[in-house]
Short mmCIF file of C-alpha atoms in Angstrom, two decimals:
data_model
loop_
_atom_site.label_atom_id
_atom_site.label_comp_id
_atom_site.label_asym_id
_atom_site.label_seq_id
_atom_site.Cartn_x
_atom_site.Cartn_y
_atom_site.Cartn_z
CA UNK A 1 0.00 0.00 0.00
CA UNK A 2 2.99 2.27 0.25
CA UNK A 3 3.02 2.51 -3.51
CA UNK A 4 -0.62 3.46 -3.57
CA UNK A 5 -0.12 6.12 -0.96
CA UNK A 6 2.92 7.63 -2.62
CA UNK A 7 1.09 7.97 -5.93
CA UNK A 8 -2.27 8.96 -4.64
CA UNK A 9 -2.20 12.42 -6.13
CA UNK A 10 -1.55 11.31 -9.69
CA UNK A 11 -4.59 11.53 -11.97
CA UNK A 12 -5.79 8.03 -12.71
CA UNK A 13 -5.40 7.05 -16.32
CA UNK A 14 -6.74 3.54 -16.40
CA UNK A 15 -9.72 1.41 -15.68
CA UNK A 16 -10.28 -1.23 -13.12
CA UNK A 17 -11.12 -4.54 -14.51
CA UNK A 18 -13.77 -6.34 -15.30
CA UNK A 19 -13.33 -7.85 -13.10
CA UNK A 20 -11.64 -10.39 -13.64
CA UNK A 21 -13.89 -9.09 -13.92
CA UNK A 22 -13.63 -8.86 -16.21
CA UNK A 23 -12.07 -9.46 -19.43
CA UNK A 24 -10.83 -10.44 -22.83
CA UNK A 25 -12.24 -7.89 -24.95
CA UNK A 26 -9.93 -5.25 -23.61
CA UNK A 27 -6.68 -6.30 -25.16
CA UNK A 28 -7.72 -5.01 -28.54
CA UNK A 29 -9.68 -1.91 -27.68
CA UNK A 30 -6.70 0.39 -28.04
CA UNK A 31 -6.60 -0.40 -31.76
CA UNK A 32 -9.75 -2.30 -32.62
CA UNK A 33 -10.94 0.18 -35.22
CA UNK A 34 -14.33 0.39 -33.58
CA UNK A 35 -13.82 3.82 -32.02
CA UNK A 36 -10.19 3.56 -30.93
CA UNK A 37 -11.06 5.19 -27.63
CA UNK A 38 -9.55 2.53 -25.41
CA UNK A 39 -12.32 2.86 -22.87
CA UNK A 40 -13.91 -0.54 -22.36
CA UNK A 41 -14.28 -1.63 -18.77
CA UNK A 42 -12.34 -4.44 -17.18
CA UNK A 43 -14.55 -6.82 -15.36
CA UNK A 44 -12.70 -9.73 -13.98
CA UNK A 45 -15.25 -10.51 -11.39
CA UNK A 46 -15.77 -14.20 -11.03
CA UNK A 47 -13.68 -15.57 -13.78
CA UNK A 48 -11.88 -12.72 -15.20
CA UNK A 49 -12.72 -12.60 -18.78
CA UNK A 50 -9.20 -13.57 -18.69
CA UNK A 51 -8.07 -12.55 -22.08
CA UNK A 52 -9.35 -9.72 -20.76
CA UNK A 53 -8.14 -6.51 -19.66
CA UNK A 54 -5.90 -3.94 -21.11
CA UNK A 55 -7.58 -0.57 -21.85
CA UNK A 56 -7.39 3.00 -20.87
CA UNK A 57 -10.16 5.47 -20.48
CA UNK A 58 -10.97 8.23 -22.96
CA UNK A 59 -12.24 10.65 -20.36
CA UNK A 60 -9.24 10.24 -18.11
CA UNK A 61 -7.01 10.24 -21.16
CA UNK A 62 -8.12 13.78 -21.91
CA UNK A 63 -6.88 14.77 -18.49
CA UNK A 64 -3.49 13.12 -18.83
CA UNK A 65 -2.94 14.19 -22.43
CA UNK A 66 -2.83 17.81 -21.30
CA UNK A 67 0.28 17.08 -19.27
CA UNK A 68 3.76 17.28 -20.77
CA UNK A 69 5.08 13.86 -21.77
CA UNK A 70 7.66 12.40 -19.48
CA UNK A 71 10.37 9.97 -20.47
CA UNK A 72 9.96 6.56 -18.88
CA UNK A 73 12.30 5.90 -15.98
CA UNK A 74 13.82 2.62 -14.89
CA UNK A 75 11.64 2.81 -11.80
CA UNK A 76 8.47 3.06 -13.88
CA UNK A 77 9.63 0.17 -16.06
CA UNK A 78 10.33 -1.92 -12.99
CA UNK A 79 6.90 -1.25 -11.52
CA UNK A 80 5.23 -1.93 -14.87
CA UNK A 81 7.02 -5.28 -15.08
CA UNK A 82 6.01 -6.07 -11.51
CA UNK A 83 2.33 -5.33 -12.08
CA UNK A 84 2.35 -7.23 -15.39
CA UNK A 85 3.71 -10.26 -13.51
CA UNK A 86 1.06 -9.85 -10.80
CA UNK A 87 -1.69 -9.50 -13.40
CA UNK A 88 -0.52 -12.55 -15.37
CA UNK A 89 -0.19 -14.80 -12.33
CA UNK A 90 -3.50 -13.62 -10.84
CA UNK A 91 -5.32 -14.18 -14.15
CA UNK A 92 -3.98 -17.71 -14.44
CA UNK A 93 -4.68 -18.29 -10.76
CA UNK A 94 -8.31 -17.20 -10.90
CA UNK A 95 -9.12 -19.48 -13.85
CA UNK A 96 -7.68 -22.63 -12.30
CA UNK A 97 -8.92 -21.75 -8.81
CA UNK A 98 -12.45 -21.24 -10.09
CA UNK A 99 -12.22 -24.46 -12.09
CA UNK A 100 -11.24 -26.32 -8.91
CA UNK A 101 -14.12 -24.71 -7.01
CA UNK A 102 -16.65 -25.63 -9.70
CA UNK A 103 -15.35 -29.20 -9.83
CA UNK A 104 -17.03 -29.65 -6.44
CA UNK A 105 -20.61 -30.79 -7.25
CA UNK A 106 -21.93 -29.03 -4.17
CA UNK A 107 -20.63 -25.65 -5.39
CA UNK A 108 -21.08 -25.98 -9.15
CA UNK A 109 -24.69 -24.80 -9.05
CA UNK A 110 -24.18 -21.92 -6.61
CA UNK A 111 -23.06 -19.60 -9.40
CA UNK A 112 -25.14 -16.55 -8.49
CA UNK A 113 -23.86 -16.60 -4.92
CA UNK A 114 -20.30 -16.88 -6.19
CA UNK A 115 -20.79 -13.96 -8.59
CA UNK A 116 -22.34 -11.81 -5.86
CA UNK A 117 -19.29 -12.49 -3.68
CA UNK A 118 -16.98 -11.28 -6.43
CA UNK A 119 -19.09 -8.20 -7.07
CA UNK A 120 -18.74 -7.35 -3.39
CA UNK A 121 -14.96 -7.83 -3.55
CA UNK A 122 -14.80 -5.56 -6.60
CA UNK A 123 -16.85 -2.86 -4.88
CA UNK A 124 -14.68 -3.14 -1.75
CA UNK A 125 -11.51 -2.61 -3.78
CA UNK A 126 -12.95 0.38 -5.65
CA UNK A 127 -14.29 1.85 -2.41
CA UNK A 128 -10.78 1.64 -0.93
CA UNK A 129 -9.18 3.26 -3.99
CA UNK A 130 -11.71 6.10 -3.88
CA UNK A 131 -10.91 7.05 -0.28
CA UNK A 132 -9.04 10.36 0.28
CA UNK A 133 -5.94 8.45 1.41
CA UNK A 134 -5.53 7.05 -2.12
CA UNK A 135 -7.84 9.25 -4.23
CA UNK A 136 -7.38 7.31 -7.44
CA UNK A 137 -10.81 8.35 -8.64
CA UNK A 138 -13.74 10.39 -7.41
CA UNK A 139 -16.99 8.43 -6.95
CA UNK A 140 -19.91 9.71 -8.94
CA UNK A 141 -23.49 8.67 -8.29
CA UNK A 142 -25.46 7.27 -11.24
CA UNK A 143 -29.23 6.84 -11.12
CA UNK A 144 -30.61 3.32 -10.74
CA UNK A 145 -32.64 3.71 -13.92
CA UNK A 146 -29.43 4.25 -15.88
CA UNK A 147 -27.31 1.59 -14.18
CA UNK A 148 -29.71 -1.38 -13.86
CA UNK A 149 -29.56 -2.52 -17.54
CA UNK A 150 -25.76 -2.53 -17.46
CA UNK A 151 -25.75 -4.28 -14.07
CA UNK A 152 -27.91 -7.08 -15.48
CA UNK A 153 -25.55 -7.41 -18.44
CA UNK A 154 -22.59 -7.43 -16.04
CA UNK A 155 -24.16 -10.29 -14.08
CA UNK A 156 -24.69 -12.36 -17.24
CA UNK A 157 -21.16 -11.47 -18.35
CA UNK A 158 -19.84 -13.21 -15.22
CA UNK A 159 -22.34 -16.01 -14.57
CA UNK A 160 -22.52 -17.52 -18.07
CA UNK A 161 -18.73 -17.78 -18.56
CA UNK A 162 -18.43 -19.25 -15.07
CA UNK A 163 -21.01 -21.89 -15.98
CA UNK A 164 -19.02 -22.59 -19.13
CA UNK A 165 -15.89 -23.09 -17.04
CA UNK A 166 -17.80 -25.41 -14.70
CA UNK A 167 -18.95 -27.70 -17.53
CA UNK A 168 -15.95 -27.58 -19.88
CA UNK A 169 -12.19 -27.96 -19.95
CA UNK A 170 -9.96 -24.98 -19.27
CA UNK A 171 -8.54 -25.24 -22.79
CA UNK A 172 -11.93 -25.03 -24.49
CA UNK A 173 -13.11 -22.30 -22.13
CA UNK A 174 -10.11 -20.11 -22.89
CA UNK A 175 -9.99 -20.73 -26.64
CA UNK A 176 -13.73 -20.07 -26.96
CA UNK A 177 -13.23 -16.61 -25.46
CA UNK A 178 -11.31 -15.69 -28.61
CA UNK A 179 -14.72 -15.38 -30.28
CA UNK A 180 -15.33 -12.23 -28.25
CA UNK A 181 -13.34 -10.21 -30.77
CA UNK A 182 -15.35 -11.09 -33.91
CA UNK A 183 -18.63 -10.95 -31.95
CA UNK A 184 -17.91 -7.45 -30.64
CA UNK A 185 -16.86 -6.35 -34.12
CA UNK A 186 -20.13 -7.69 -35.54
CA UNK A 187 -22.21 -5.95 -32.89
CA UNK A 188 -20.40 -2.66 -33.49
CA UNK A 189 -21.04 -3.03 -37.20
CA UNK A 190 -24.75 -3.68 -36.68
CA UNK A 191 -25.31 -1.09 -33.95
CA UNK A 192 -22.85 1.67 -34.84
CA UNK A 193 -21.85 0.94 -38.47
CA UNK A 194 -18.21 0.61 -37.37
CA UNK A 195 -16.09 -1.38 -39.80
CA UNK A 196 -12.84 -3.30 -39.52
CA UNK A 197 -10.06 -3.33 -42.12
CA UNK A 198 -10.43 -6.15 -44.63
CA UNK A 199 -7.19 -7.83 -43.52
CA UNK A 200 -8.45 -7.86 -39.93
CA UNK A 201 -11.66 -9.57 -41.02
CA UNK A 202 -9.66 -12.15 -42.96
CA UNK A 203 -7.52 -12.82 -39.88
CA UNK A 204 -10.64 -13.51 -37.80
CA UNK A 205 -11.75 -16.27 -40.18
CA UNK A 206 -9.09 -18.81 -39.06
CA UNK A 207 -9.67 -17.75 -35.46
CA UNK A 208 -13.35 -18.73 -35.75
CA UNK A 209 -12.48 -21.96 -37.60
CA UNK A 210 -9.99 -22.88 -34.88
CA UNK A 211 -12.56 -22.35 -32.12
CA UNK A 212 -15.01 -24.50 -34.06
CA UNK A 213 -12.46 -27.31 -34.30
CA UNK A 214 -11.71 -27.17 -30.58
CA UNK A 215 -15.44 -27.14 -29.80
CA UNK A 216 -15.99 -30.27 -31.87
CA UNK A 217 -13.01 -32.38 -30.84
CA UNK A 218 -13.01 -31.31 -27.18
CA UNK A 219 -16.65 -32.34 -26.75
CA UNK A 220 -16.27 -35.81 -28.30
CA UNK A 221 -16.72 -38.62 -25.73
CA UNK A 222 -13.66 -40.64 -24.86
CA UNK A 223 -13.17 -44.05 -23.30
CA UNK A 224 -10.16 -42.86 -21.33
CA UNK A 225 -11.46 -41.70 -17.96
CA UNK A 226 -8.30 -39.64 -17.37
CA UNK A 227 -9.04 -37.39 -20.36
CA UNK A 228 -11.20 -34.39 -19.50
CA UNK A 229 -13.84 -33.37 -22.03
CA UNK A 230 -16.33 -30.56 -22.53
CA UNK A 231 -20.02 -31.33 -22.12
CA UNK A 232 -22.77 -30.03 -24.38
CA UNK A 233 -23.84 -27.70 -21.57
CA UNK A 234 -20.31 -26.29 -21.47
CA UNK A 235 -20.46 -25.45 -25.19
CA UNK A 236 -23.93 -23.86 -24.87
CA UNK A 237 -22.92 -21.78 -21.85
CA UNK A 238 -19.69 -20.75 -23.61
CA UNK A 239 -21.44 -19.33 -26.66
CA UNK A 240 -24.17 -17.69 -24.58
CA UNK A 241 -21.45 -16.18 -22.41
CA UNK A 242 -19.62 -14.86 -25.47
CA UNK A 243 -22.77 -13.13 -26.66
CA UNK A 244 -23.44 -11.65 -23.19
CA UNK A 245 -19.84 -10.50 -22.76
CA UNK A 246 -19.79 -8.93 -26.22
CA UNK A 247 -23.01 -7.05 -25.57
CA UNK A 248 -21.63 -5.90 -22.23
CA UNK A 249 -18.44 -4.66 -23.93
CA UNK A 250 -20.37 -2.66 -26.51
CA UNK A 251 -22.73 -1.25 -23.88
CA UNK A 252 -19.88 -0.09 -21.67
CA UNK A 253 -18.52 2.17 -24.39
CA UNK A 254 -21.97 3.59 -25.00
CA UNK A 255 -22.75 4.11 -21.31
CA UNK A 256 -19.42 5.81 -20.61
CA UNK A 257 -20.01 8.30 -23.40
CA UNK A 258 -23.63 8.80 -22.42
CA UNK A 259 -23.00 9.28 -18.69
CA UNK A 260 -19.57 10.95 -19.06
CA UNK A 261 -17.94 8.78 -16.40
CA UNK A 262 -14.73 6.83 -16.16
CA UNK A 263 -14.78 3.05 -16.15
CA UNK A 264 -13.88 2.99 -12.45
CA UNK A 265 -16.80 5.28 -11.62
CA UNK A 266 -19.10 3.14 -13.73
CA UNK A 267 -17.97 -0.14 -12.17
CA UNK A 268 -18.20 1.38 -8.68
CA UNK A 269 -21.92 1.91 -9.34
CA UNK A 270 -22.49 -1.37 -11.16
CA UNK A 271 -20.96 -3.84 -8.72
CA UNK A 272 -23.23 -3.26 -5.69
CA UNK A 273 -26.35 -3.04 -7.87
CA UNK A 274 -25.45 -6.32 -9.60
CA UNK A 275 -24.90 -8.02 -6.24
CA UNK A 276 -28.18 -6.64 -4.88
CA UNK A 277 -30.14 -7.81 -7.92
CA UNK A 278 -28.66 -11.30 -7.60
CA UNK A 279 -29.89 -11.53 -4.02
CA UNK A 280 -33.45 -11.68 -5.36
CA UNK A 281 -32.66 -14.56 -7.70
CA UNK A 282 -30.27 -16.60 -5.56
CA UNK A 283 -32.96 -18.35 -3.41
CA UNK A 284 -34.81 -19.51 -6.54
CA UNK A 285 -31.91 -20.49 -8.81
CA UNK A 286 -28.88 -21.53 -6.77
CA UNK A 287 -28.56 -24.99 -5.26
CA UNK A 288 -26.80 -24.54 -1.96
CA UNK A 289 -24.44 -27.05 -0.39
CA UNK A 290 -24.57 -27.91 3.28
CA UNK A 291 -22.29 -25.11 4.28
CA UNK A 292 -20.82 -26.78 7.35
CA UNK A 293 -19.84 -29.75 5.20
CA UNK A 294 -17.83 -27.64 2.74
CA UNK A 295 -14.19 -28.48 3.50
CA UNK A 296 -11.85 -25.78 4.73
CA UNK A 297 -9.68 -25.88 1.61
CA UNK A 298 -12.72 -25.00 -0.54
CA UNK A 299 -13.38 -21.92 1.58
CA UNK A 300 -9.73 -20.96 1.16
CA UNK A 301 -10.08 -21.36 -2.61
CA UNK A 302 -13.14 -19.11 -2.64
CA UNK A 303 -11.24 -16.49 -0.67
CA UNK A 304 -8.24 -16.84 -3.00
CA UNK A 305 -10.53 -16.35 -6.00
CA UNK A 306 -11.74 -13.06 -4.56
CA UNK A 307 -8.17 -11.97 -3.82
CA UNK A 308 -7.09 -12.87 -7.37
CA UNK A 309 -9.94 -10.80 -8.78
CA UNK A 310 -8.88 -7.82 -6.66
CA UNK A 311 -5.24 -8.22 -7.73
CA UNK A 312 -6.26 -8.30 -11.39
CA UNK A 313 -8.26 -5.11 -10.96
CA UNK A 314 -5.51 -3.38 -9.02
CA UNK A 315 -2.63 -4.45 -11.29
CA UNK A 316 -4.56 -3.55 -14.43
CA UNK A 317 -5.04 -0.06 -13.10
CA UNK A 318 -1.26 0.43 -13.00
CA UNK A 319 -0.54 -1.45 -16.24
CA UNK A 320 -2.91 0.72 -18.27
CA UNK A 321 -1.18 3.89 -17.11
CA UNK A 322 2.34 2.66 -17.86
CA UNK A 323 2.10 0.58 -21.05
CA UNK A 324 0.65 1.09 -24.50
CA UNK A 325 -1.54 -1.13 -26.69
CA UNK A 326 1.42 -3.15 -27.99
CA UNK A 327 2.56 -4.17 -24.50
CA UNK A 328 -1.01 -4.84 -23.43
CA UNK A 329 -1.57 -7.03 -26.48
CA UNK A 330 1.58 -9.04 -25.88
CA UNK A 331 0.64 -9.58 -22.23
CA UNK A 332 -2.88 -10.61 -23.24
CA UNK A 333 -1.59 -13.18 -25.73
CA UNK A 334 0.92 -14.45 -23.19
CA UNK A 335 -1.86 -15.08 -20.69
CA UNK A 336 -3.99 -16.83 -23.30
CA UNK A 337 -1.13 -19.11 -24.34
CA UNK A 338 -0.15 -19.92 -20.75
CA UNK A 339 -3.71 -20.75 -19.70
CA UNK A 340 -4.29 -22.90 -22.79
CA UNK A 341 -0.96 -24.70 -22.30
CA UNK A 342 -1.57 -25.36 -18.61
CA UNK A 343 -5.14 -26.41 -19.33
CA UNK A 344 -3.89 -28.84 -21.96
CA UNK A 345 -1.26 -30.24 -19.60
CA UNK A 346 -3.91 -30.99 -16.98
CA UNK A 347 -6.52 -32.33 -19.41
CA UNK A 348 -4.89 -35.70 -19.94
CA UNK A 349 -4.91 -35.32 -23.73
CA UNK A 350 -1.98 -36.38 -25.88
CA UNK A 351 -0.01 -34.00 -28.06
CA UNK A 352 -1.40 -35.80 -31.12
CA UNK A 353 -5.01 -34.98 -30.22
CA UNK A 354 -6.76 -33.30 -33.16
CA UNK A 355 -8.11 -30.43 -31.09
CA UNK A 356 -4.55 -29.10 -30.69
CA UNK A 357 -4.69 -28.12 -34.37
CA UNK A 358 -7.73 -25.96 -33.66
CA UNK A 359 -5.94 -24.37 -30.70
CA UNK A 360 -3.00 -23.28 -32.85
CA UNK A 361 -5.25 -22.04 -35.66
CA UNK A 362 -7.44 -20.00 -33.27
CA UNK A 363 -4.53 -18.42 -31.39
CA UNK A 364 -2.64 -17.80 -34.62
CA UNK A 365 -5.67 -16.08 -36.14
CA UNK A 366 -6.22 -13.76 -33.20
CA UNK A 367 -2.50 -12.85 -33.10
CA UNK A 368 -2.64 -11.98 -36.80
CA UNK A 369 -5.71 -9.88 -36.12
CA UNK A 370 -3.84 -8.01 -33.37
CA UNK A 371 -0.89 -7.32 -35.67
CA UNK A 372 -3.18 -5.99 -38.40
CA UNK A 373 -5.01 -3.69 -35.99
CA UNK A 374 -1.78 -2.42 -34.45
CA UNK A 375 -0.44 -1.52 -37.89
CA UNK A 376 -3.77 0.08 -38.74
CA UNK A 377 -3.65 2.18 -35.56
CA UNK A 378 -0.06 3.37 -36.12
CA UNK A 379 -0.85 4.45 -39.69
CA UNK A 380 -3.90 6.44 -38.62
CA UNK A 381 -3.17 10.18 -38.27
CA UNK A 382 -3.23 11.49 -34.71
#
């Protein structure tokens, strides 16, 4: 906290995540050609949309752009590297921790309760950062009428991917999230007539084909009990979650422009409303375990998941202010590759399994897309 205190007077230039909150969509928003405003929110709550989370904020950017540029120091580079490491490890940790939690049949169907817990942890972190001691952003009240639609979308953005993780392998879950990019691009085209460069569209084709291959081969039944597979429910929840997360991403941009708030201010209003709304549905939807029979190590995992979500939010706040879209993109791809590799290593599948071809095609396609968009952004006049 010494670092926070010593930098508490600096204008904040980044967004908290979405949790893990929130994420996935954010890696490309600095150069996605949709509006190039780098202002999507990071919601890592619950499962971290773990590809998730590397954008600035247009409103806060206007504040920082007025300041004279300063050359990066070794100290800033060191802190950026530290927070990147924290963000990467926490993102990997939250995925595998949540997967372990959901592998417990007594907790798999308590998804709304789990999401509400993460919303509370997100609000608690933002509340702390808004206090005068740190003053990283100034809270701004938003009317319930304005915030409820986005809070509902935020809840679906967390719950559906979590259900996908509960009923699928880590590899499929992570690779499927690649579809967020083409889905967001399609929604922006339909809703706002925003278009991508032709080469970027062509790069998304193999990404979609690769996800389709992984979906097919990963869901095939196997006689080897040691090989983990994805159920039909996992596939359905994955694609529903992609749609919900994409809609949430598009809405965030619109709401920030409409309400003239930063992503931290928006999330500070969303999180408690989302948790409160879930309280009405939890008694009718969740299947609760016998709480006293839940082993101690499961409670520790749940606590760790909340801590990981907070670390992702906190680290992303610093990363956004100290790195550009290229660094954020590289970090995002690194996290995707590490999670997929670790998920594959724990799945029991052989290297010769056909779904590995789909994994390489999907990741290769999304990396090509990133390169195209980065070149497109650098060529665009300031």
